[in-house]
């Protein structure tokens, strides 16, 4: 129960908080772009079983590997890709919180 709450809380509320704090004038667009970071969870479809609440995504799925995470951090540097990068980093942080709670 707590895990489910933490999972969705982080994945949806964390980008919202960041959008409201740092992108006040256009927080809706910022929030929407950062939510797109959730899309990297498609790599879960490659794994069996697709969803396993007791598995840590970090380091297990190809889009959650340390190489991919490094790439997400680099995406935060250029202004153009910053929001996408931020969304992806927030996603990884949320997944990491999940792992920590296991
Ligand atoms: Zn994930």
PDB file of C-alpha atoms and ligand atoms in Angstrom:
ATOM      1  CA  UNK A   1       0.000   0.000   0.000  1.00  0.00           C
ATOM      2  CA  UNK A   2       2.676   2.475   1.056  1.00  0.00           C
ATOM      3  CA  UNK A   3       4.775   1.360  -1.917  1.00  0.00           C
ATOM      4  CA  UNK A   4       1.971   1.963  -4.401  1.00  0.00           C
ATOM      5  CA  UNK A   5       1.372   5.375  -2.904  1.00  0.00           C
ATOM      6  CA  UNK A   6       5.060   6.290  -2.999  1.00  0.00           C
ATOM      7  CA  UNK A   7       5.363   5.057  -6.567  1.00  0.00           C
ATOM      8  CA  UNK A   8       2.549   7.120  -8.035  1.00  0.00           C
ATOM      9  CA  UNK A   9       3.145   9.998  -5.654  1.00  0.00           C
ATOM     10  CA  UNK A  10       6.701  10.424  -6.898  1.00  0.00           C
ATOM     11  CA  UNK A  11       5.983   9.757 -10.546  1.00  0.00           C
ATOM     12  CA  UNK A  12       3.147  12.283 -10.766  1.00  0.00           C
ATOM     13  CA  UNK A  13       3.642  14.761  -7.922  1.00  0.00           C
ATOM     14  CA  UNK A  14       7.390  15.333  -8.135  1.00  0.00           C
ATOM     15  CA  UNK A  15       7.243  16.679 -11.737  1.00  0.00           C
ATOM     16  CA  UNK A  16       4.257  18.811 -10.698  1.00  0.00           C
ATOM     17  CA  UNK A  17       6.190  20.343  -7.803  1.00  0.00           C
ATOM     18  CA  UNK A  18       9.200  21.053 -10.044  1.00  0.00           C
ATOM     19  CA  UNK A  19       6.938  22.565 -12.725  1.00  0.00           C
ATOM     20  CA  UNK A  20       5.184  24.829 -10.224  1.00  0.00           C
ATOM     21  CA  UNK A  21       8.426  25.948  -8.581  1.00  0.00           C
ATOM     22  CA  UNK A  22      10.638  26.531 -11.607  1.00  0.00           C
ATOM     23  CA  UNK A  23       8.316  27.041 -14.580  1.00  0.00           C
ATOM     24  CA  UNK A  24       5.601  29.185 -13.016  1.00  0.00           C
ATOM     25  CA  UNK A  25       4.440  30.946 -16.187  1.00  0.00           C
ATOM     26  CA  UNK A  26       4.057  27.786 -18.268  1.00  0.00           C
ATOM     27  CA  UNK A  27       3.937  25.050 -15.631  1.00  0.00           C
ATOM     28  CA  UNK A  28       1.260  23.083 -17.505  1.00  0.00           C
ATOM     29  CA  UNK A  29       3.468  22.566 -20.550  1.00  0.00           C
ATOM     30  CA  UNK A  30       6.467  21.858 -18.336  1.00  0.00           C
ATOM     31  CA  UNK A  31       4.480  19.298 -16.345  1.00  0.00           C
ATOM     32  CA  UNK A  32       3.193  17.638 -19.505  1.00  0.00           C
ATOM     33  CA  UNK A  33       6.677  17.312 -21.021  1.00  0.00           C
ATOM     34  CA  UNK A  34       8.104  15.937 -17.780  1.00  0.00           C
ATOM     35  CA  UNK A  35       5.289  13.386 -17.553  1.00  0.00           C
ATOM     36  CA  UNK A  36       6.542  12.080 -20.886  1.00  0.00           C
ATOM     37  CA  UNK A  37       9.469  10.743 -18.834  1.00  0.00           C
ATOM     38  CA  UNK A  38       7.096   7.974 -17.781  1.00  0.00           C
ATOM     39  CA  UNK A  39       7.344   6.631 -21.317  1.00  0.00           C
ATOM     40  CA  UNK A  40      10.722   5.036 -20.610  1.00  0.00           C
ATOM     41  CA  UNK A  41       8.810   2.462 -18.627  1.00  0.00           C
ATOM     42  CA  UNK A  42       8.007   0.824 -21.982  1.00  0.00           C
ATOM     43  CA  UNK A  43      11.209  -1.134 -21.449  1.00  0.00           C
ATOM     44  CA  UNK A  44       9.293  -3.070 -18.798  1.00  0.00           C
ATOM     45  CA  UNK A  45       7.463  -4.726 -21.690  1.00  0.00           C
ATOM     46  CA  UNK A  46      10.711  -6.462 -22.581  1.00  0.00           C
ATOM     47  CA  UNK A  47      10.904  -8.148 -19.202  1.00  0.00           C
ATOM     48  CA  UNK A  48       8.990 -11.111 -17.844  1.00  0.00           C
ATOM     49  CA  UNK A  49       6.875 -10.674 -15.881  1.00  0.00           C
ATOM     50  CA  UNK A  50       6.059  -7.197 -17.243  1.00  0.00           C
ATOM     51  CA  UNK A  51       5.269  -5.859 -13.818  1.00  0.00           C
ATOM     52  CA  UNK A  52       6.875  -7.131 -10.665  1.00  0.00           C
ATOM     53  CA  UNK A  53       6.429  -4.925  -7.622  1.00  0.00           C
ATOM     54  CA  UNK A  54       9.381  -6.572  -5.908  1.00  0.00           C
ATOM     55  CA  UNK A  55      11.863  -5.850  -8.668  1.00  0.00           C
ATOM     56  CA  UNK A  56      14.003  -2.753  -8.764  1.00  0.00           C
ATOM     57  CA  UNK A  57      13.850  -1.122 -12.197  1.00  0.00           C
ATOM     58  CA  UNK A  58      17.180   0.666 -11.804  1.00  0.00           C
ATOM     59  CA  UNK A  59      19.923  -1.323 -13.434  1.00  0.00           C
ATOM     60  CA  UNK A  60      17.479  -4.013 -14.539  1.00  0.00           C
ATOM     61  CA  UNK A  61      15.747  -2.518 -17.555  1.00  0.00           C
ATOM     62  CA  UNK A  62      17.776  -1.175 -20.527  1.00  0.00           C
ATOM     63  CA  UNK A  63      16.331   2.349 -20.200  1.00  0.00           C
ATOM     64  CA  UNK A  64      17.089   2.316 -16.476  1.00  0.00           C
ATOM     65  CA  UNK A  65      20.754   1.328 -16.785  1.00  0.00           C
ATOM     66  CA  UNK A  66      23.539   3.558 -15.474  1.00  0.00           C
ATOM     67  CA  UNK A  67      24.497   4.428 -19.060  1.00  0.00           C
ATOM     68  CA  UNK A  68      20.955   5.584 -19.830  1.00  0.00           C
ATOM     69  CA  UNK A  69      20.811   7.555 -16.571  1.00  0.00           C
ATOM     70  CA  UNK A  70      24.043   9.361 -17.467  1.00  0.00           C
ATOM     71  CA  UNK A  71      22.490  10.262 -20.807  1.00  0.00           C
ATOM     72  CA  UNK A  72      19.421  11.708 -19.059  1.00  0.00           C
ATOM     73  CA  UNK A  73      21.664  13.969 -16.993  1.00  0.00           C
ATOM     74  CA  UNK A  74      23.341  15.262 -20.148  1.00  0.00           C
ATOM     75  CA  UNK A  75      19.912  16.022 -21.622  1.00  0.00           C
ATOM     76  CA  UNK A  76      19.399  18.500 -18.763  1.00  0.00           C
ATOM     77  CA  UNK A  77      22.293  20.690 -19.936  1.00  0.00           C
ATOM     78  CA  UNK A  78      21.052  22.111 -23.298  1.00  0.00           C
ATOM     79  CA  UNK A  79      18.048  24.368 -22.853  1.00  0.00           C
ATOM     80  CA  UNK A  80      16.133  22.635 -25.642  1.00  0.00           C
ATOM     81  CA  UNK A  81      16.146  19.194 -24.071  1.00  0.00           C
ATOM     82  CA  UNK A  82      16.259  20.310 -20.429  1.00  0.00           C
ATOM     83  CA  UNK A  83      12.603  19.572 -19.632  1.00  0.00           C
ATOM     84  CA  UNK A  84      12.751  16.127 -21.200  1.00  0.00           C
ATOM     85  CA  UNK A  85      15.995  15.413 -19.339  1.00  0.00           C
ATOM     86  CA  UNK A  86      14.524  16.673 -16.089  1.00  0.00           C
ATOM     87  CA  UNK A  87      11.445  14.497 -16.512  1.00  0.00           C
ATOM     88  CA  UNK A  88      13.642  11.458 -17.107  1.00  0.00           C
ATOM     89  CA  UNK A  89      15.876  12.207 -14.116  1.00  0.00           C
ATOM     90  CA  UNK A  90      12.794  12.686 -11.901  1.00  0.00           C
ATOM     91  CA  UNK A  91      11.480   9.362 -13.175  1.00  0.00           C
ATOM     92  CA  UNK A  92      14.746   7.628 -12.239  1.00  0.00           C
ATOM     93  CA  UNK A  93      14.715   9.307  -8.812  1.00  0.00           C
ATOM     94  CA  UNK A  94      11.138   8.101  -8.254  1.00  0.00           C
ATOM     95  CA  UNK A  95      12.103   4.570  -9.258  1.00  0.00           C
ATOM     96  CA  UNK A  96      15.106   4.774  -6.925  1.00  0.00           C
ATOM     97  CA  UNK A  97      12.780   5.749  -4.068  1.00  0.00           C
ATOM     98  CA  UNK A  98      10.709   2.659  -4.881  1.00  0.00           C
ATOM     99  CA  UNK A  99      13.835   0.505  -4.673  1.00  0.00           C
ATOM    100  CA  UNK A 100      14.825   2.074  -1.370  1.00  0.00           C
ATOM    101  CA  UNK A 101      11.422   1.246   0.097  1.00  0.00           C
ATOM    102  CA  UNK A 102      11.590  -2.412  -0.901  1.00  0.00           C
TER     103      UNK A 102
HETATM  104 ZN1  LIG B   1      10.699   3.386 -14.377  1.00  0.00          ZN
END
